[in-house]
Amino acid sequence: MPTVLVLGATGYIGLPFAQSLLRSGNYTVYGLARTPEKAPPSTDLKWKRESANSKDFLTAKTLTANEIAPLIGDLNDLNKIADLITSVPIDIVVDTSSAYESAAPLLETLIGVSKSRIETLAKEGHSAPKLGFVYVSGTWIHGSPKTPVSDLHPAGTSLSPSTPPRVVAWRPAHEQAILASRSALDVAIVRPSLVYGRGSWILSSWFSPLLSFKSEKTRNEDGKGQAVVEIPTDVGSRSAIIHVDDVASGMHAVTDRVHGLLGSWPVFDLVAETVGVKDVVEGARDVLGVEARLKFIGSPHEFLEALNGVANHELSSRARIVLGWEAKRRGFLQDLPVYVRAWEAAR
């Protein structure tokens, strides 16, 4: 049974993905935690006081509760990560962590582990499979193109119809580094669009001003005394979106095929549909019962610049062809009350 190490296994994308692998019955799934699963003996009161309620301890507990085997390690200690991958051993590493600062060092570590494994067995006269590596990027890398784009457009190059927003400007070079590592690794890059569903923390940029108004934490009026809610986006913004369950199933399909079954270009955009942000926010206003005019004030910082771009994405035909994948959760605006209520309940 293949062994998979999911980095970010308790996260918004990582946990549903890990659960999908487990439900298939085809994988043993590991996750990374900084502290042991169980506390030391009860006499160690200092450890209990400092660690028992820490995020690190809860991460290990969450992994165990979801039948994901915790491995004690830290992305800041890549030597330990290399030792874990070798000792388990791990067959596939899936990075859902969004740990930008460790992305390049992690890739170099995985290349080294895989080369060492292959070279060791070659000395014994044996062949060995490469270590698999699936990296979660995102469709923001395409920027706001005026013509349709797909995952066959090399992002961040002279052939790209648009440039990436500043917050992800580093990603094209990192994706290219991953693709260049294929002599040592079997790789894949998965690019989800804006991910929604359940907690949908990313929707907070659009919905939080409405909730603040509703709870009377913030109240603004225009010159005529009419209530106004300021929304940090451009009125013409349009987002490509996908439900978190569809991201998990797409990543699962990629993981199933990472050892040589993805063709010559193992890069896949995952997009279910595109929606106008104005329509989304107006719908959320009605669901939350907010009686106020909306004022779209633009994107005041880099993250919102990326979030509020104008999507022009082809809807994942290569993922359907190569992976046999299909987005099941569509009709976002039609089902918006469900997603707004889920977001509100998770606050």
mmCIF file of C-alpha atoms in Angstrom:
data_model
loop_
_atom_site.group_PDB
_atom_site.id
_atom_site.type_symbol
_atom_site.label_atom_id
_atom_site.label_comp_id
_atom_site.label_asym_id
_atom_site.label_seq_id
_atom_site.Cartn_x
_atom_site.Cartn_y
_atom_site.Cartn_z
ATOM 1 C CA MET A 1 0.000 0.000 0.000
ATOM 2 C CA PRO A 2 1.562 3.374 -0.999
ATOM 3 C CA THR A 3 2.523 5.695 1.830
ATOM 4 C CA VAL A 4 1.708 9.402 1.516
ATOM 5 C CA LEU A 5 3.004 12.256 3.671
ATOM 6 C CA VAL A 6 0.613 15.214 3.567
ATOM 7 C CA LEU A 7 2.179 18.512 4.613
ATOM 8 C CA GLY A 8 -0.582 20.661 6.051
ATOM 9 C CA ALA A 9 -2.744 17.610 6.761
ATOM 10 C CA THR A 10 -4.940 19.406 9.307
ATOM 11 C CA GLY A 11 -5.468 22.417 7.040
ATOM 12 C CA TYR A 12 -8.453 23.585 5.011
ATOM 13 C CA ILE A 13 -7.388 21.645 1.901
ATOM 14 C CA GLY A 14 -5.047 19.089 3.445
ATOM 15 C CA LEU A 15 -7.565 17.428 5.769
ATOM 16 C CA PRO A 16 -10.317 16.736 3.188
ATOM 17 C CA PHE A 17 -7.638 15.459 0.815
ATOM 18 C CA ALA A 18 -6.142 13.124 3.426
ATOM 19 C CA GLN A 19 -9.618 11.856 4.305
ATOM 20 C CA SER A 20 -10.294 11.180 0.622
ATOM 21 C CA LEU A 21 -7.152 9.047 0.392
ATOM 22 C CA LEU A 22 -8.129 7.120 3.517
ATOM 23 C CA ARG A 23 -11.677 6.484 2.278
ATOM 24 C CA SER A 24 -10.270 4.856 -0.852
ATOM 25 C CA GLY A 25 -8.529 2.180 1.217
ATOM 26 C CA ASN A 26 -5.532 2.441 -1.089
ATOM 27 C CA TYR A 27 -3.113 4.533 0.989
ATOM 28 C CA THR A 28 -1.455 4.779 4.355
ATOM 29 C CA VAL A 29 -1.537 8.491 5.189
ATOM 30 C CA TYR A 30 0.886 10.389 7.405
ATOM 31 C CA GLY A 31 0.829 13.983 8.591
ATOM 32 C CA LEU A 32 3.437 16.223 10.162
ATOM 33 C CA ALA A 33 3.204 17.407 13.780
ATOM 34 C CA ARG A 34 5.746 19.249 15.912
ATOM 35 C CA THR A 35 4.938 17.506 19.203
ATOM 36 C CA PRO A 36 4.233 13.910 20.268
ATOM 37 C CA GLU A 37 0.722 12.576 20.085
ATOM 38 C CA LYS A 38 0.593 11.826 23.804
ATOM 39 C CA ALA A 39 1.681 13.937 26.727
ATOM 40 C CA PRO A 40 4.550 12.779 28.958
ATOM 41 C CA PRO A 41 3.737 11.216 32.327
ATOM 42 C CA SER A 42 1.394 13.243 34.532
ATOM 43 C CA THR A 43 4.286 14.253 36.790
ATOM 44 C CA ASP A 44 5.646 16.497 34.031
ATOM 45 C CA LEU A 45 3.437 19.443 34.981
ATOM 46 C CA LYS A 46 5.573 22.034 33.179
ATOM 47 C CA TRP A 47 5.148 20.238 29.838
ATOM 48 C CA LYS A 48 1.422 19.886 30.441
ATOM 49 C CA ARG A 49 1.013 23.549 31.249
ATOM 50 C CA GLU A 50 3.028 24.781 28.257
ATOM 51 C CA SER A 51 2.113 22.224 25.593
ATOM 52 C CA ALA A 52 -1.114 20.363 26.279
ATOM 53 C CA ASN A 53 -3.282 23.153 24.865
ATOM 54 C CA SER A 54 -0.841 24.348 22.239
ATOM 55 C CA LYS A 55 -1.606 24.357 18.519
ATOM 56 C CA ASP A 56 1.171 21.799 17.973
ATOM 57 C CA PHE A 57 -0.346 19.323 20.424
ATOM 58 C CA LEU A 58 -3.811 19.826 18.973
ATOM 59 C CA THR A 59 -2.410 19.238 15.491
ATOM 60 C CA ALA A 60 -1.094 15.801 16.480
ATOM 61 C CA LYS A 61 -4.359 15.027 18.241
ATOM 62 C CA THR A 62 -6.369 16.089 15.181
ATOM 63 C CA LEU A 63 -4.253 13.868 12.955
ATOM 64 C CA THR A 64 -4.789 10.852 15.201
ATOM 65 C CA ALA A 65 -8.523 11.535 15.528
ATOM 66 C CA ASN A 66 -8.782 11.483 11.732
ATOM 67 C CA GLU A 67 -6.816 8.218 11.404
ATOM 68 C CA ILE A 68 -3.796 10.042 9.973
ATOM 69 C CA ALA A 69 -0.526 8.786 11.447
ATOM 70 C CA PRO A 70 1.444 11.675 13.019
ATOM 71 C CA LEU A 71 5.126 12.021 12.220
ATOM 72 C CA ILE A 72 7.014 14.288 14.601
ATOM 73 C CA GLY A 73 8.879 16.887 12.587
ATOM 74 C CA ASP A 74 8.992 20.499 11.458
ATOM 75 C CA LEU A 75 9.352 22.086 8.016
ATOM 76 C CA ASN A 76 12.042 24.269 9.561
ATOM 77 C CA ASP A 77 14.122 21.122 10.141
ATOM 78 C CA LEU A 78 14.444 19.583 6.702
ATOM 79 C CA ASN A 79 17.102 17.104 7.802
ATOM 80 C CA LYS A 80 14.487 15.572 10.081
ATOM 81 C CA ILE A 81 11.977 15.553 7.223
ATOM 82 C CA ALA A 82 14.490 13.711 5.037
ATOM 83 C CA ASP A 83 15.067 11.153 7.806
ATOM 84 C CA LEU A 84 11.314 10.583 8.188
ATOM 85 C CA ILE A 85 10.758 10.093 4.457
ATOM 86 C CA THR A 86 13.618 7.590 4.347
ATOM 87 C CA SER A 87 12.795 5.678 7.523
ATOM 88 C CA VAL A 88 9.014 5.162 7.077
ATOM 89 C CA PRO A 89 9.553 5.032 4.011
ATOM 90 C CA ILE A 90 7.327 7.569 2.242
ATOM 91 C CA ASP A 91 6.378 7.022 -1.414
ATOM 92 C CA ILE A 92 4.626 10.337 -2.166
ATOM 93 C CA VAL A 93 4.843 13.772 -0.526
ATOM 94 C CA VAL A 94 1.924 16.163 -1.034
ATOM 95 C CA ASP A 95 2.523 19.792 -0.060
ATOM 96 C CA THR A 96 -0.686 21.639 0.886
ATOM 97 C CA SER A 97 1.078 23.775 3.484
ATOM 98 C CA SER A 98 1.402 27.104 1.602
ATOM 99 C CA ALA A 99 4.698 27.495 3.482
ATOM 100 C CA TYR A 100 6.230 29.909 0.984
ATOM 101 C CA GLU A 101 9.486 30.425 2.835
ATOM 102 C CA SER A 102 10.306 26.706 2.895
ATOM 103 C CA ALA A 103 9.062 25.820 -0.608
ATOM 104 C CA ALA A 104 12.438 25.894 -2.366
ATOM 105 C CA PRO A 105 14.457 24.234 0.448
ATOM 106 C CA LEU A 106 11.803 21.522 0.726
ATOM 107 C CA LEU A 107 12.055 20.777 -2.991
ATOM 108 C CA GLU A 108 15.847 20.459 -2.753
ATOM 109 C CA THR A 109 15.445 18.112 0.210
ATOM 110 C CA LEU A 110 13.020 15.860 -1.667
ATOM 111 C CA ILE A 111 15.321 15.751 -4.696
ATOM 112 C CA GLY A 112 18.198 14.709 -2.433
ATOM 113 C CA VAL A 113 16.176 11.976 -0.713
ATOM 114 C CA SER A 114 14.962 10.519 -3.993
ATOM 115 C CA LYS A 115 18.422 10.576 -5.603
ATOM 116 C CA SER A 116 19.948 8.932 -2.554
ATOM 117 C CA ARG A 117 17.333 6.180 -2.609
ATOM 118 C CA ILE A 118 17.840 5.514 -6.320
ATOM 119 C CA GLU A 119 21.641 5.601 -6.100
ATOM 120 C CA THR A 120 21.727 3.285 -3.072
ATOM 121 C CA LEU A 121 19.666 0.624 -4.825
ATOM 122 C CA ALA A 122 21.576 1.101 -8.100
ATOM 123 C CA LYS A 123 24.770 0.080 -6.280
ATOM 124 C CA GLU A 124 22.968 -3.135 -5.350
ATOM 125 C CA GLY A 125 21.968 -3.676 -8.967
ATOM 126 C CA HIS A 126 18.302 -2.755 -8.431
ATOM 127 C CA SER A 127 15.984 -0.159 -9.913
ATOM 128 C CA ALA A 128 13.753 1.962 -7.698
ATOM 129 C CA PRO A 129 10.725 4.205 -8.208
ATOM 130 C CA LYS A 130 11.238 7.925 -7.824
ATOM 131 C CA LEU A 131 9.783 9.732 -4.862
ATOM 132 C CA GLY A 132 6.446 11.287 -5.843
ATOM 133 C CA PHE A 133 5.803 14.971 -5.171
ATOM 134 C CA VAL A 134 2.482 16.785 -5.587
ATOM 135 C CA TYR A 135 2.568 20.540 -5.088
ATOM 136 C CA VAL A 136 -0.536 22.662 -4.511
ATOM 137 C CA SER A 137 -0.232 25.981 -6.299
ATOM 138 C CA GLY A 138 -3.215 28.054 -7.504
ATOM 139 C CA THR A 139 -4.838 29.646 -10.551
ATOM 140 C CA TRP A 140 -3.996 33.141 -9.288
ATOM 141 C CA ILE A 141 -0.702 32.504 -11.062
ATOM 142 C CA HIS A 142 -2.509 33.373 -14.328
ATOM 143 C CA GLY A 143 -3.275 36.939 -13.204
ATOM 144 C CA SER A 144 -6.239 38.689 -14.879
ATOM 145 C CA PRO A 145 -5.981 37.696 -18.553
ATOM 146 C CA LYS A 146 -8.185 39.293 -21.218
ATOM 147 C CA THR A 147 -8.205 36.074 -23.244
ATOM 148 C CA PRO A 148 -9.016 32.575 -21.935
ATOM 149 C CA VAL A 149 -6.173 30.650 -20.311
ATOM 150 C CA SER A 150 -5.653 27.028 -19.362
ATOM 151 C CA ASP A 151 -3.013 24.973 -17.590
ATOM 152 C CA LEU A 152 -1.180 24.633 -20.922
ATOM 153 C CA HIS A 153 -0.245 28.330 -20.794
ATOM 154 C CA PRO A 154 3.212 28.626 -19.154
ATOM 155 C CA ALA A 155 2.422 31.121 -16.394
ATOM 156 C CA GLY A 156 4.749 34.022 -15.727
ATOM 157 C CA THR A 157 6.483 33.845 -19.124
ATOM 158 C CA SER A 158 6.538 35.968 -22.278
ATOM 159 C CA LEU A 159 3.841 33.660 -23.673
ATOM 160 C CA SER A 160 1.466 34.391 -20.804
ATOM 161 C CA PRO A 161 -1.425 36.762 -21.573
ATOM 162 C CA SER A 162 -1.190 38.263 -18.069
ATOM 163 C CA THR A 163 1.270 38.585 -15.191
ATOM 164 C CA PRO A 164 0.747 37.040 -11.752
ATOM 165 C CA PRO A 165 -0.293 39.377 -8.922
ATOM 166 C CA ARG A 166 2.510 40.385 -6.588
ATOM 167 C CA VAL A 167 1.525 38.073 -3.748
ATOM 168 C CA VAL A 168 2.198 34.997 -5.935
ATOM 169 C CA ALA A 169 4.808 36.474 -8.265
ATOM 170 C CA TRP A 170 7.355 33.948 -6.926
ATOM 171 C CA ARG A 171 5.302 30.915 -7.918
ATOM 172 C CA PRO A 172 6.044 30.617 -11.670
ATOM 173 C CA ALA A 173 9.753 30.182 -10.917
ATOM 174 C CA HIS A 174 8.993 27.615 -8.214
ATOM 175 C CA GLU A 175 6.688 25.658 -10.517
ATOM 176 C CA GLN A 176 9.446 25.617 -13.125
ATOM 177 C CA ALA A 177 11.917 24.350 -10.530
ATOM 178 C CA ILE A 178 9.518 21.508 -9.697
ATOM 179 C CA LEU A 179 9.112 20.587 -13.365
ATOM 180 C CA ALA A 180 12.890 20.706 -13.813
ATOM 181 C CA SER A 181 13.320 18.128 -11.034
ATOM 182 C CA ARG A 182 11.693 15.292 -12.991
ATOM 183 C CA SER A 183 14.966 13.431 -13.415
ATOM 184 C CA ALA A 184 14.804 12.733 -9.666
ATOM 185 C CA LEU A 185 11.114 13.066 -8.766
ATOM 186 C CA ASP A 186 7.742 12.095 -10.223
ATOM 187 C CA VAL A 187 5.969 15.428 -9.901
ATOM 188 C CA ALA A 188 2.584 17.065 -10.356
ATOM 189 C CA ILE A 189 1.309 20.596 -9.812
ATOM 190 C CA VAL A 190 -2.326 21.170 -8.868
ATOM 191 C CA ARG A 191 -3.766 24.684 -9.177
ATOM 192 C CA PRO A 192 -7.122 25.106 -7.449
ATOM 193 C CA SER A 193 -9.007 28.310 -8.097
ATOM 194 C CA LEU A 194 -10.608 30.195 -5.170
ATOM 195 C CA VAL A 195 -11.657 27.452 -2.736
ATOM 196 C CA TYR A 196 -14.977 27.707 -0.906
ATOM 197 C CA GLY A 197 -17.130 25.456 1.250
ATOM 198 C CA ARG A 198 -17.647 24.967 4.986
ATOM 199 C CA GLY A 199 -15.502 27.521 6.838
ATOM 200 C CA SER A 200 -14.427 29.243 3.616
ATOM 201 C CA TRP A 201 -12.037 31.603 5.395
ATOM 202 C CA ILE A 202 -11.093 33.246 2.106
ATOM 203 C CA LEU A 203 -14.652 34.548 1.692
ATOM 204 C CA SER A 204 -14.184 36.649 4.822
ATOM 205 C CA SER A 205 -12.740 39.493 2.749
ATOM 206 C CA TRP A 206 -16.137 39.884 1.085
ATOM 207 C CA PHE A 207 -18.499 38.763 3.853
ATOM 208 C CA SER A 208 -16.932 40.142 7.051
ATOM 209 C CA PRO A 209 -17.910 43.776 6.332
ATOM 210 C CA LEU A 210 -21.527 42.625 6.023
ATOM 211 C CA LEU A 211 -21.388 40.700 9.285
ATOM 212 C CA SER A 212 -19.747 43.637 11.067
ATOM 213 C CA PHE A 213 -22.548 45.898 9.866
ATOM 214 C CA LYS A 214 -25.175 43.385 10.945
ATOM 215 C CA SER A 215 -23.692 43.170 14.446
ATOM 216 C CA GLU A 216 -23.350 46.989 14.528
ATOM 217 C CA LYS A 217 -19.589 46.836 14.971
ATOM 218 C CA THR A 218 -19.172 49.202 12.017
ATOM 219 C CA ARG A 219 -21.710 51.661 10.620
ATOM 220 C CA ASN A 220 -21.069 54.010 7.725
ATOM 221 C CA GLU A 221 -23.439 56.426 6.020
ATOM 222 C CA ASP A 222 -23.252 58.305 2.753
ATOM 223 C CA GLY A 223 -23.945 62.013 2.352
ATOM 224 C CA LYS A 224 -27.687 61.330 2.243
ATOM 225 C CA GLY A 225 -27.736 59.465 5.533
ATOM 226 C CA GLN A 226 -28.125 56.052 3.856
ATOM 227 C CA ALA A 227 -26.341 53.107 5.421
ATOM 228 C CA VAL A 228 -23.319 51.935 3.426
ATOM 229 C CA VAL A 229 -21.153 48.816 3.647
ATOM 230 C CA GLU A 230 -17.703 49.156 2.081
ATOM 231 C CA ILE A 231 -16.522 46.036 0.249
ATOM 232 C CA PRO A 232 -12.772 45.769 -0.520
ATOM 233 C CA THR A 233 -13.059 44.689 -4.147
ATOM 234 C CA ASP A 234 -13.625 46.172 -7.581
ATOM 235 C CA VAL A 235 -17.157 46.118 -8.882
ATOM 236 C CA GLY A 236 -16.052 44.275 -12.040
ATOM 237 C CA SER A 237 -14.086 41.529 -10.274
ATOM 238 C CA ARG A 238 -14.801 37.990 -11.379
ATOM 239 C CA SER A 239 -13.477 34.891 -9.601
ATOM 240 C CA ALA A 240 -12.863 31.325 -10.681
ATOM 241 C CA ILE A 241 -14.088 29.098 -7.838
ATOM 242 C CA ILE A 242 -14.181 25.479 -6.718
ATOM 243 C CA HIS A 243 -15.596 23.630 -3.718
ATOM 244 C CA VAL A 244 -13.068 22.150 -1.283
ATOM 245 C CA ASP A 245 -14.494 18.652 -1.861
ATOM 246 C CA ASP A 246 -13.765 18.946 -5.584
ATOM 247 C CA VAL A 247 -10.220 20.093 -4.814
ATOM 248 C CA ALA A 248 -9.737 16.994 -2.664
ATOM 249 C CA SER A 249 -11.026 14.666 -5.377
ATOM 250 C CA GLY A 250 -8.867 16.351 -8.035
ATOM 251 C CA MET A 251 -5.761 16.063 -5.879
ATOM 252 C CA HIS A 252 -6.636 12.437 -5.166
ATOM 253 C CA ALA A 253 -6.852 11.714 -8.902
ATOM 254 C CA VAL A 254 -3.450 13.347 -9.439
ATOM 255 C CA THR A 255 -1.898 11.376 -6.566
ATOM 256 C CA ASP A 256 -3.234 8.117 -8.024
ATOM 257 C CA ARG A 257 -1.387 8.860 -11.254
ATOM 258 C CA VAL A 258 1.759 10.693 -10.117
ATOM 259 C CA HIS A 259 4.087 7.778 -10.836
ATOM 260 C CA GLY A 260 4.242 8.171 -14.599
ATOM 261 C CA LEU A 261 0.574 8.379 -15.607
ATOM 262 C CA LEU A 262 0.141 12.144 -16.029
ATOM 263 C CA GLY A 263 1.696 12.667 -19.447
ATOM 264 C CA SER A 264 4.420 15.124 -20.400
ATOM 265 C CA TRP A 265 2.837 18.188 -18.706
ATOM 266 C CA PRO A 266 1.715 17.267 -15.155
ATOM 267 C CA VAL A 267 0.071 20.614 -14.386
ATOM 268 C CA PHE A 268 -3.665 20.842 -13.738
ATOM 269 C CA ASP A 269 -5.931 23.836 -13.120
ATOM 270 C CA LEU A 270 -9.001 22.924 -11.060
ATOM 271 C CA VAL A 271 -11.887 25.284 -11.841
ATOM 272 C CA ALA A 272 -15.597 24.549 -11.457
ATOM 273 C CA GLU A 273 -17.132 27.875 -12.542
ATOM 274 C CA THR A 274 -16.612 31.624 -12.538
ATOM 275 C CA VAL A 275 -18.790 34.139 -10.703
ATOM 276 C CA GLY A 276 -19.071 37.900 -10.504
ATOM 277 C CA VAL A 277 -18.005 39.124 -7.076
ATOM 278 C CA LYS A 278 -20.718 41.814 -7.125
ATOM 279 C CA ASP A 279 -23.357 39.079 -7.520
ATOM 280 C CA VAL A 280 -21.815 37.105 -4.659
ATOM 281 C CA VAL A 281 -21.708 40.020 -2.234
ATOM 282 C CA GLU A 282 -25.212 41.218 -3.104
ATOM 283 C CA GLY A 283 -26.502 37.690 -2.530
ATOM 284 C CA ALA A 284 -24.671 37.428 0.800
ATOM 285 C CA ARG A 285 -26.141 40.780 1.865
ATOM 286 C CA ASP A 286 -29.634 39.393 1.300
ATOM 287 C CA VAL A 287 -28.883 36.135 3.119
ATOM 288 C CA LEU A 288 -27.504 37.992 6.151
ATOM 289 C CA GLY A 289 -30.420 40.419 6.197
ATOM 290 C CA VAL A 290 -28.262 43.512 5.801
ATOM 291 C CA GLU A 291 -30.173 46.586 4.657
ATOM 292 C CA ALA A 292 -27.513 48.860 3.282
ATOM 293 C CA ARG A 293 -26.044 50.035 0.018
ATOM 294 C CA LEU A 294 -22.819 48.361 -1.088
ATOM 295 C CA LYS A 295 -19.811 50.493 -1.962
ATOM 296 C CA PHE A 296 -17.018 48.710 -3.816
ATOM 297 C CA ILE A 297 -13.777 50.435 -2.802
ATOM 298 C CA GLY A 298 -11.127 48.451 -4.684
ATOM 299 C CA SER A 299 -8.313 46.253 -3.405
ATOM 300 C CA PRO A 300 -6.194 48.011 -0.741
ATOM 301 C CA HIS A 301 -3.391 45.429 -0.447
ATOM 302 C CA GLU A 302 -1.623 42.627 -2.315
ATOM 303 C CA PHE A 303 -3.723 39.716 -1.095
ATOM 304 C CA LEU A 304 -6.960 41.418 -2.108
ATOM 305 C CA GLU A 305 -5.388 42.387 -5.422
ATOM 306 C CA ALA A 306 -4.993 38.678 -6.147
ATOM 307 C CA LEU A 307 -8.384 37.696 -4.724
ATOM 308 C CA ASN A 308 -10.253 40.338 -6.691
ATOM 309 C CA GLY A 309 -8.797 39.801 -10.150
ATOM 310 C CA VAL A 310 -10.766 39.087 -13.306
ATOM 311 C CA ALA A 311 -10.740 35.347 -13.988
ATOM 312 C CA ASN A 312 -10.802 34.115 -17.573
ATOM 313 C CA HIS A 313 -10.183 30.416 -17.126
ATOM 314 C CA GLU A 314 -10.982 27.473 -19.304
ATOM 315 C CA LEU A 315 -12.923 25.078 -17.079
ATOM 316 C CA SER A 316 -10.425 22.262 -16.474
ATOM 317 C CA SER A 317 -10.918 20.200 -19.620
ATOM 318 C CA ARG A 318 -7.440 18.632 -19.294
ATOM 319 C CA ALA A 319 -8.271 17.464 -15.760
ATOM 320 C CA ARG A 320 -11.382 15.806 -17.167
ATOM 321 C CA ILE A 321 -9.447 14.204 -20.023
ATOM 322 C CA VAL A 322 -6.295 13.073 -18.208
ATOM 323 C CA LEU A 323 -7.577 12.502 -14.685
ATOM 324 C CA GLY A 324 -11.169 11.496 -15.347
ATOM 325 C CA TRP A 325 -12.049 14.205 -12.833
ATOM 326 C CA GLU A 326 -15.239 16.257 -12.792
ATOM 327 C CA ALA A 327 -16.273 19.026 -10.426
ATOM 328 C CA LYS A 328 -19.461 17.873 -8.690
ATOM 329 C CA ARG A 329 -20.262 21.014 -6.701
ATOM 330 C CA ARG A 330 -21.533 23.662 -9.106
ATOM 331 C CA GLY A 331 -24.249 26.316 -8.906
ATOM 332 C CA PHE A 332 -22.473 28.482 -6.311
ATOM 333 C CA LEU A 333 -24.849 31.438 -6.632
ATOM 334 C CA GLN A 334 -27.906 29.204 -6.556
ATOM 335 C CA ASP A 335 -26.721 27.565 -3.336
ATOM 336 C CA LEU A 336 -25.174 30.728 -1.883
ATOM 337 C CA PRO A 337 -27.397 30.740 1.258
ATOM 338 C CA VAL A 338 -25.889 27.379 2.267
ATOM 339 C CA TYR A 339 -22.328 28.658 1.916
ATOM 340 C CA VAL A 340 -22.977 31.998 3.609
ATOM 341 C CA ARG A 341 -24.587 30.267 6.599
ATOM 342 C CA ALA A 342 -21.731 27.764 6.800
ATOM 343 C CA TRP A 343 -19.227 30.627 6.723
ATOM 344 C CA GLU A 344 -21.155 32.532 9.406
ATOM 345 C CA ALA A 345 -21.417 29.462 11.658
ATOM 346 C CA ALA A 346 -17.646 28.912 11.423
ATOM 347 C CA ARG A 347 -16.806 32.399 12.680
#
